[in-house]
């Protein structure tokens, strides 16, 4: 069996084995260590000796043995040693606890950064080094974050949370959304690993969707990811420069992913209450539906942003609505709406506000002001790709 | 998001502190480092030697010229920095506010987001 195939197997089975162990013994921290060691053993042995007949059972046995070893080595936990070692290793798990595991990793006591790192390691099966590379922080920092997160979960009690907690599902979806954005947002660093992150976020969201097919926010988030990710190859030039939506080559959008995303977006809107992910998916679907940039249904996009603004008010939503409004009523209307954001501390001096304003000023013919705004936006962003893009816009106005 | 929190020091202010006050600053940094290590937010920190020990290197006509530092004749000098990875700008500002220097008039703590980095941080 080839190595990528082994990797896929481990990614699929590791969280299931971890789930089975945690269900049986609690002690998330110890179980997670044991599974990491079992996965490590598998990556060393399987390529040479072949994949065992039942890889999941193999992993479960090895991880259980490691767990017993760990417990045995801790004298203070002698009582539990008897309890654990007296039990036979768990059979091949008959339930897949991956979703519960995801809920555990997204424990509200953790910061989003820790939830993200722990989810990627325990559920996504990424190594600490891979997570560190994806987020451009040293491995030591990531390791500290993960080990601290595990301690916190232990303190908070590492039994599985009630699966019906709506708050926890909200956190899970937010973490998946963060992972996706980290993989999708163009910035400096190793692009390959970041594309992997977006793919991993989609895989995990698919998993949640498979368990909760009737939850329209889950469906909406999956649709949003698929529709957004379908545009990935056209968002940058081969040299890494940004290509704005209206200049992207729509024939190169990934059609199967768009079709699936459209179907899911429609299905999610058929549900009862409207949530922010559904609405964002509907907006992404409207863009995907347009044969050309000029053929975009801006009225619909504007209407969707209006609803989004009402149920989840956020200056970024207002900013996006201003773009849609400018397409319908002209740049002056967009600029008037943008002016309402100047008083917002979160937005004052934000590069997105500056760059949208620059764009609308350019369209309204005030080229001097647009030039100035593009330059200020370029200074305000921390993304090199975006900075290059904004500076080239500013230069273009001078010609 | 990664931020560089740089510490700018006015030597006159530093000299005017009592030994107890200096020790308190040292302890404060120790506590701060423990805290952001535990939270997984510290990437690295460096303290720099006195600017009187600095050298300024320039190359003129392909020949290197080395003169005494510091480079900028300013009242404050760069004393060191913390490189952190935290949730957002607000958190970086909150972290900076915990550094003892921030509570002392004449010692500056500056926060700037990292835009590009390269090299081996784990080395």
Coordinates of C-alpha atoms in Angstrom, one line a residue, chain A:
Chain A
X1 CA 0.0 0.0 0.0
X2 CA 1.3 3.4 -0.9
X3 CA 2.1 5.9 1.9
X4 CA -0.5 8.5 1.1
X5 CA -3.1 5.7 1.4
X6 CA -1.7 4.8 4.8
X7 CA -1.9 8.4 5.8
X8 CA -5.6 8.5 4.7
X9 CA -6.3 5.4 6.8
X10 CA -4.7 6.8 9.8
X11 CA -6.5 10.1 9.4
X12 CA -9.8 8.2 9.3
X13 CA -9.2 5.7 12.0
X14 CA -7.2 7.7 14.6
X15 CA -10.1 9.8 15.8
X16 CA -12.3 6.7 15.9
X17 CA -9.8 4.8 18.1
X18 CA -9.4 7.9 20.3
X19 CA -13.1 8.2 20.6
X20 CA -13.4 4.5 21.6
X21 CA -10.7 4.9 24.2
X22 CA -12.1 8.1 25.7
X23 CA -15.6 6.6 25.8
X24 CA -14.2 3.6 27.8
X25 CA -11.7 5.3 30.1
X26 CA -12.4 9.1 30.1
X27 CA -8.9 10.6 30.5
X28 CA -8.7 12.4 27.2
X29 CA -5.2 13.6 27.8
X30 CA -3.7 10.1 28.3
X31 CA -5.8 8.6 25.6
X32 CA -4.7 11.2 23.1
X33 CA -1.0 10.6 23.9
X34 CA -1.6 6.9 23.6
X35 CA -3.2 7.2 20.2
X36 CA -0.5 9.6 18.9
X37 CA 2.0 6.9 19.8
X38 CA 0.0 4.2 18.1
X39 CA -0.2 6.3 15.0
X40 CA 3.5 6.9 15.1
X41 CA 4.1 3.2 15.4
X42 CA 1.9 2.5 12.5
X43 CA 3.7 5.1 10.3
X44 CA 7.0 3.3 11.1
X45 CA 5.7 -0.3 10.7
X46 CA 3.0 -0.4 8.1
X47 CA 5.1 0.8 5.1
X48 CA 7.6 -2.0 5.7
X49 CA 5.5 -4.8 7.1
X50 CA 2.2 -4.1 5.3
X51 CA -1.1 -2.8 6.6
X52 CA -2.7 -5.2 9.1
X53 CA -5.9 -6.9 8.1
X54 CA -7.9 -4.8 10.4
X55 CA -6.0 -1.5 10.8
X56 CA -8.5 -0.1 13.2
X57 CA -8.3 -3.1 15.5
X58 CA -4.5 -2.9 15.3
X59 CA -4.5 0.8 16.3
X60 CA -6.9 0.2 19.1
X61 CA -4.8 -2.6 20.6
X62 CA -1.6 -0.7 20.3
X63 CA -3.1 2.4 21.8
X64 CA -4.7 0.5 24.6
X65 CA -1.4 -1.1 25.4
X66 CA 0.3 2.3 25.5
X67 CA -2.4 3.6 27.7
X68 CA -1.8 0.8 30.2
X69 CA 1.9 1.4 30.0
X70 CA 1.4 5.0 30.8
X71 CA -0.9 4.3 33.7
X72 CA 1.4 1.7 35.0
X73 CA 4.3 4.1 35.0
X74 CA 2.4 6.5 37.2
X75 CA 2.7 5.1 40.7
X76 CA 0.2 7.6 42.1
X77 CA -2.4 6.2 39.9
X78 CA -2.0 2.6 41.0
X79 CA -5.7 2.3 41.7
X80 CA -6.6 3.2 38.2
X81 CA -3.9 0.9 36.8
X82 CA -5.7 -2.1 38.2
X83 CA -9.0 -0.9 36.7
X84 CA -7.5 -0.3 33.3
X85 CA -5.2 -3.2 32.9
X86 CA -7.8 -5.7 34.2
X87 CA -10.0 -4.8 31.3
X88 CA -9.4 -6.5 28.0
X89 CA -8.5 -4.1 25.2
X90 CA -11.6 -2.7 23.7
X91 CA -13.0 -4.5 20.7
X92 CA -13.0 -2.8 17.4
X93 CA -15.3 0.1 18.2
X94 CA -18.8 -0.4 17.0
X95 CA -19.7 3.3 17.2
X96 CA -17.8 6.1 15.6
X97 CA -17.3 8.7 18.2
X98 CA -15.5 11.1 15.9
X99 CA -18.2 13.7 16.2
X100 CA -18.3 13.5 20.0
X101 CA -14.5 13.9 19.9
X102 CA -14.9 17.0 17.8
X103 CA -17.3 18.4 20.4
X104 CA -14.8 17.6 23.1
X105 CA -11.9 19.4 21.3
X106 CA -14.1 22.5 20.8
X107 CA -14.5 22.8 24.6
X108 CA -15.6 26.3 25.5
X109 CA -12.9 26.6 28.1
X110 CA -10.3 26.7 25.4
X111 CA -9.3 29.7 23.2
X112 CA -10.1 29.4 19.5
X113 CA -6.4 28.9 18.7
X114 CA -6.3 25.9 21.1
X115 CA -9.6 24.5 19.9
X116 CA -8.3 24.7 16.4
X117 CA -4.9 23.1 17.1
X118 CA -6.4 20.3 19.2
X119 CA -9.2 19.6 16.7
X120 CA -6.6 19.3 13.9
X121 CA -4.5 16.9 15.9
X122 CA -7.1 14.7 17.6
X123 CA -9.7 14.7 14.9
X124 CA -7.8 15.7 11.8
X125 CA -4.9 13.4 12.5
X126 CA -2.3 16.2 11.7
X127 CA 1.0 16.1 13.5
X128 CA 2.0 18.9 15.7
X129 CA 4.7 19.8 13.1
X130 CA 2.1 20.0 10.4
X131 CA -0.2 22.2 12.4
X132 CA 2.7 24.5 13.3
X133 CA 3.7 24.8 9.7
X134 CA 0.1 25.6 8.6
X135 CA -0.2 28.4 11.1
X136 CA 3.4 29.6 10.7
X137 CA 4.3 29.3 14.3
X138 CA 7.1 27.3 15.8
X139 CA 6.4 23.7 16.7
X140 CA 7.2 24.4 20.4
X141 CA 4.5 27.0 20.5
X142 CA 2.0 24.6 19.0
X143 CA 3.0 21.8 21.3
X144 CA 2.6 24.1 24.3
X145 CA -0.9 25.1 23.1
X146 CA -2.0 21.5 22.6
X147 CA -0.7 20.2 25.9
X148 CA -2.3 23.2 27.7
X149 CA -5.5 22.5 25.9
X150 CA -5.5 18.8 27.0
X151 CA -4.8 19.9 30.7
X152 CA -7.8 22.2 30.5
X153 CA -10.0 19.5 29.2
X154 CA -8.9 17.2 32.0
X155 CA -9.6 19.9 34.6
X156 CA -13.0 20.5 33.1
X157 CA -13.8 16.7 33.0
X158 CA -13.0 14.8 29.9
X159 CA -16.2 12.9 29.5
X160 CA -18.0 13.5 26.3
X161 CA -20.3 16.5 26.3
X162 CA -24.0 16.1 25.7
X163 CA -24.3 15.9 21.9
X164 CA -27.4 18.0 21.9
X165 CA -25.8 21.2 23.2
X166 CA -26.6 23.8 20.6
X167 CA -23.9 26.1 21.9
X168 CA -21.2 23.5 21.4
X169 CA -22.3 22.9 17.9
X170 CA -21.9 26.6 17.3
X171 CA -18.3 26.5 18.6
X172 CA -17.6 23.4 16.4
X173 CA -18.8 25.2 13.3
X174 CA -16.9 28.3 14.1
X175 CA -13.6 26.3 14.6
X176 CA -14.2 24.5 11.3
X177 CA -14.8 27.9 9.7
X178 CA -11.6 29.2 11.2
X179 CA -9.6 26.2 9.9
X180 CA -11.1 26.7 6.4
X181 CA -10.3 30.4 6.4
X182 CA -6.7 29.8 7.5
X183 CA -6.3 27.4 4.5
X184 CA -8.1 29.6 2.1
X185 CA -6.9 33.2 2.8
X186 CA -3.9 33.9 0.6
X187 CA -1.0 35.1 2.7
X188 CA 2.7 34.4 2.9
X189 CA 3.9 30.9 3.8
X190 CA 3.7 27.4 2.5
X191 CA 0.7 27.4 0.2
X192 CA 0.5 23.7 -0.2
X193 CA -0.1 22.9 3.5
X194 CA -2.7 25.7 3.6
X195 CA -4.6 24.2 0.7
X196 CA -4.5 21.0 2.8
X197 CA -6.1 22.8 5.7
X198 CA -9.0 24.0 3.6
X199 CA -9.5 20.4 2.4
X200 CA -9.3 19.1 5.9
X201 CA -11.9 21.6 7.1
X202 CA -14.2 20.4 4.3
X203 CA -13.6 16.8 5.2
X204 CA -14.5 17.4 8.9
X205 CA -17.5 19.5 8.0
X206 CA -18.7 16.7 5.7
X207 CA -18.4 14.4 8.7
X208 CA -20.5 16.6 10.9
X209 CA -23.0 17.0 8.0
X210 CA -23.2 13.2 7.7
X211 CA -24.2 12.9 11.4
X212 CA -26.5 16.0 11.4
X213 CA -27.9 16.1 7.9
X214 CA -31.0 18.1 9.0
X215 CA -29.1 20.9 10.6
X216 CA -29.4 23.7 8.1
X217 CA -26.4 25.7 9.5
X218 CA -24.1 22.6 9.1
X219 CA -25.4 22.2 5.6
X220 CA -25.0 25.9 5.0
X221 CA -21.4 25.9 6.2
X222 CA -20.5 22.9 4.0
X223 CA -22.1 24.6 1.0
X224 CA -20.2 27.9 1.8
X225 CA -16.9 26.0 2.0
X226 CA -17.4 24.1 -1.3
X227 CA -18.6 27.1 -3.2
X228 CA -15.7 29.2 -1.9
X229 CA -13.0 26.6 -2.4
X230 CA -14.2 25.9 -6.0
X231 CA -12.7 29.3 -6.9
X232 CA -9.4 28.7 -5.3
X233 CA -7.3 28.1 -8.5
X234 CA -8.5 31.4 -10.0
X235 CA -7.9 33.6 -7.0
X236 CA -4.2 34.2 -7.6
X237 CA -2.0 34.4 -10.7
X238 CA 0.9 31.9 -11.0
X239 CA 3.1 34.4 -9.3
X240 CA 0.8 34.7 -6.3
X241 CA -0.9 38.0 -7.1
X242 CA -4.5 38.4 -6.2
X243 CA -7.2 38.2 -8.8
X244 CA -10.4 39.9 -7.7
X245 CA -13.7 38.1 -8.2
X246 CA -14.8 40.2 -11.2
X247 CA -11.6 39.3 -13.1
X248 CA -11.5 35.6 -12.3
X249 CA -11.7 33.1 -15.1
X250 CA -15.1 31.5 -14.3
X251 CA -14.5 28.6 -16.7
X252 CA -11.8 27.4 -14.4
X253 CA -14.0 27.3 -11.3
X254 CA -14.3 23.8 -10.1
X255 CA -17.7 22.8 -11.5
X256 CA -18.5 19.6 -9.5
X257 CA -17.8 21.4 -6.3
X258 CA -20.0 24.3 -7.3
X259 CA -22.8 21.9 -8.3
X260 CA -22.6 20.1 -4.9
X261 CA -22.4 23.4 -3.1
X262 CA -25.4 24.8 -4.9
X263 CA -27.5 21.7 -4.1
X264 CA -26.5 22.0 -0.4
X265 CA -27.1 25.7 -0.3
X266 CA -30.6 25.2 -1.7
X267 CA -31.3 22.4 0.8
X268 CA -30.2 24.5 3.7
X269 CA -32.4 27.4 2.7
X270 CA -35.4 25.0 2.7
X271 CA -34.8 24.5 6.5
X272 CA -36.7 26.6 9.1
X273 CA -34.7 29.3 10.8
X274 CA -32.1 31.3 8.8
X275 CA -28.6 31.3 10.2
X276 CA -25.4 33.2 9.2
X277 CA -23.7 30.3 7.4
X278 CA -26.8 29.6 5.3
X279 CA -27.0 33.2 4.2
X280 CA -23.3 33.3 3.4
X281 CA -23.7 30.1 1.4
X282 CA -26.7 31.7 -0.5
X283 CA -24.5 34.7 -1.3
X284 CA -21.7 32.5 -2.5
X285 CA -24.2 30.5 -4.5
X286 CA -25.5 33.7 -6.2
X287 CA -22.0 34.5 -7.3
X288 CA -21.4 31.0 -8.5
X289 CA -24.6 31.1 -10.5
X290 CA -23.6 34.2 -12.5
X291 CA -22.3 33.4 -15.9
X292 CA -20.2 36.5 -15.9
X293 CA -19.3 39.1 -13.3
X294 CA -21.6 41.6 -15.0
X295 CA -24.4 39.1 -15.0
X296 CA -24.4 38.8 -11.2
X297 CA -27.7 39.2 -9.4
X298 CA -26.7 42.0 -7.2
X299 CA -30.2 42.7 -6.0
X300 CA -30.4 39.3 -4.5
X301 CA -27.0 39.6 -3.0
X302 CA -27.9 42.9 -1.5
X303 CA -31.1 41.4 0.0
X304 CA -29.2 38.5 1.5
X305 CA -26.7 40.9 3.1
X306 CA -29.6 42.9 4.5
X307 CA -31.0 39.8 6.2
X308 CA -27.5 38.9 7.4
X309 CA -27.1 42.4 8.8
X310 CA -30.3 42.0 10.8
X311 CA -29.6 38.5 12.3
X312 CA -25.8 38.8 12.8
X313 CA -24.9 42.5 12.7
X314 CA -21.3 43.0 12.0
X315 CA -19.4 45.9 10.3
X316 CA -17.9 43.5 7.7
X317 CA -21.4 42.5 6.6
X318 CA -22.3 46.2 6.2
X319 CA -19.1 46.7 4.2
X320 CA -20.1 43.9 1.9
X321 CA -23.6 45.2 1.5
X322 CA -22.1 48.6 0.5
X323 CA -20.4 46.8 -2.4
X324 CA -23.7 45.2 -3.5
X325 CA -25.5 48.5 -3.1
X326 CA -23.0 50.3 -5.3
X327 CA -23.6 47.8 -8.0
X328 CA -27.4 48.5 -7.9
X329 CA -27.6 52.2 -7.2
X330 CA -24.1 53.4 -8.1
X331 CA -20.9 54.2 -6.2
X332 CA -22.3 57.3 -4.4
X333 CA -24.8 55.1 -2.6
X334 CA -22.1 52.7 -1.6
X335 CA -19.9 55.5 -0.3
X336 CA -22.7 56.9 1.8
X337 CA -23.3 53.5 3.4
X338 CA -19.5 53.1 4.0
X339 CA -19.5 56.5 5.8
X340 CA -21.6 55.0 8.5
X341 CA -18.7 52.6 9.4
X342 CA -16.2 55.4 10.1
X343 CA -17.4 55.8 13.7
X344 CA -16.9 52.0 14.4
X345 CA -13.6 51.4 16.3
X346 CA -13.3 48.0 14.7
X347 CA -13.3 49.4 11.2
X348 CA -11.6 52.8 11.5
X349 CA -8.3 52.4 9.5
X350 CA -9.2 48.8 8.5
X351 CA -7.6 47.9 5.2
X352 CA -10.9 46.4 3.9
X353 CA -12.8 49.6 4.5
X354 CA -10.1 51.6 2.9
X355 CA -9.8 49.4 -0.2
X356 CA -13.5 49.2 -0.8
X357 CA -13.7 53.0 -0.4
X358 CA -10.8 53.4 -2.8
X359 CA -12.6 51.1 -5.4
X360 CA -15.9 53.1 -5.1
X361 CA -14.1 56.4 -5.3
X362 CA -12.3 55.2 -8.5
X363 CA -15.6 54.2 -10.0
X364 CA -17.2 57.6 -9.1
X365 CA -14.3 59.3 -10.9
X366 CA -12.6 60.9 -7.9
X367 CA -9.2 59.4 -9.0
X368 CA -7.0 61.5 -6.6
X369 CA -9.0 60.5 -3.6
X370 CA -9.0 56.9 -4.8
X371 CA -5.3 56.9 -5.2
X372 CA -4.8 58.2 -1.7
X373 CA -7.2 55.5 -0.3
X374 CA -5.5 52.7 -2.2
X375 CA -2.1 53.7 -0.8
X376 CA -3.5 53.9 2.8
X377 CA -5.1 50.5 2.4
X378 CA -1.8 49.0 1.2
X379 CA -0.1 50.3 4.3
X380 CA -2.9 49.0 6.6
X381 CA -2.8 45.3 5.4
X382 CA -0.5 42.7 6.8
X383 CA -0.9 40.5 3.7
X384 CA 1.9 40.9 1.2
X385 CA -0.2 39.6 -1.7
X386 CA -2.9 42.1 -0.9
X387 CA -0.4 44.9 -0.4
X388 CA 1.0 44.3 -3.9
X389 CA -2.5 44.2 -5.4
X390 CA -3.5 47.5 -3.7
X391 CA -0.3 49.2 -4.7
X392 CA -0.7 48.2 -8.3
X393 CA -4.2 49.6 -8.3
X394 CA -2.8 52.9 -7.0
X395 CA -0.1 52.9 -9.7
X396 CA -2.6 52.2 -12.4
X397 CA -4.5 55.4 -11.4
X398 CA -1.4 57.5 -12.0
X399 CA -1.1 56.4 -15.6

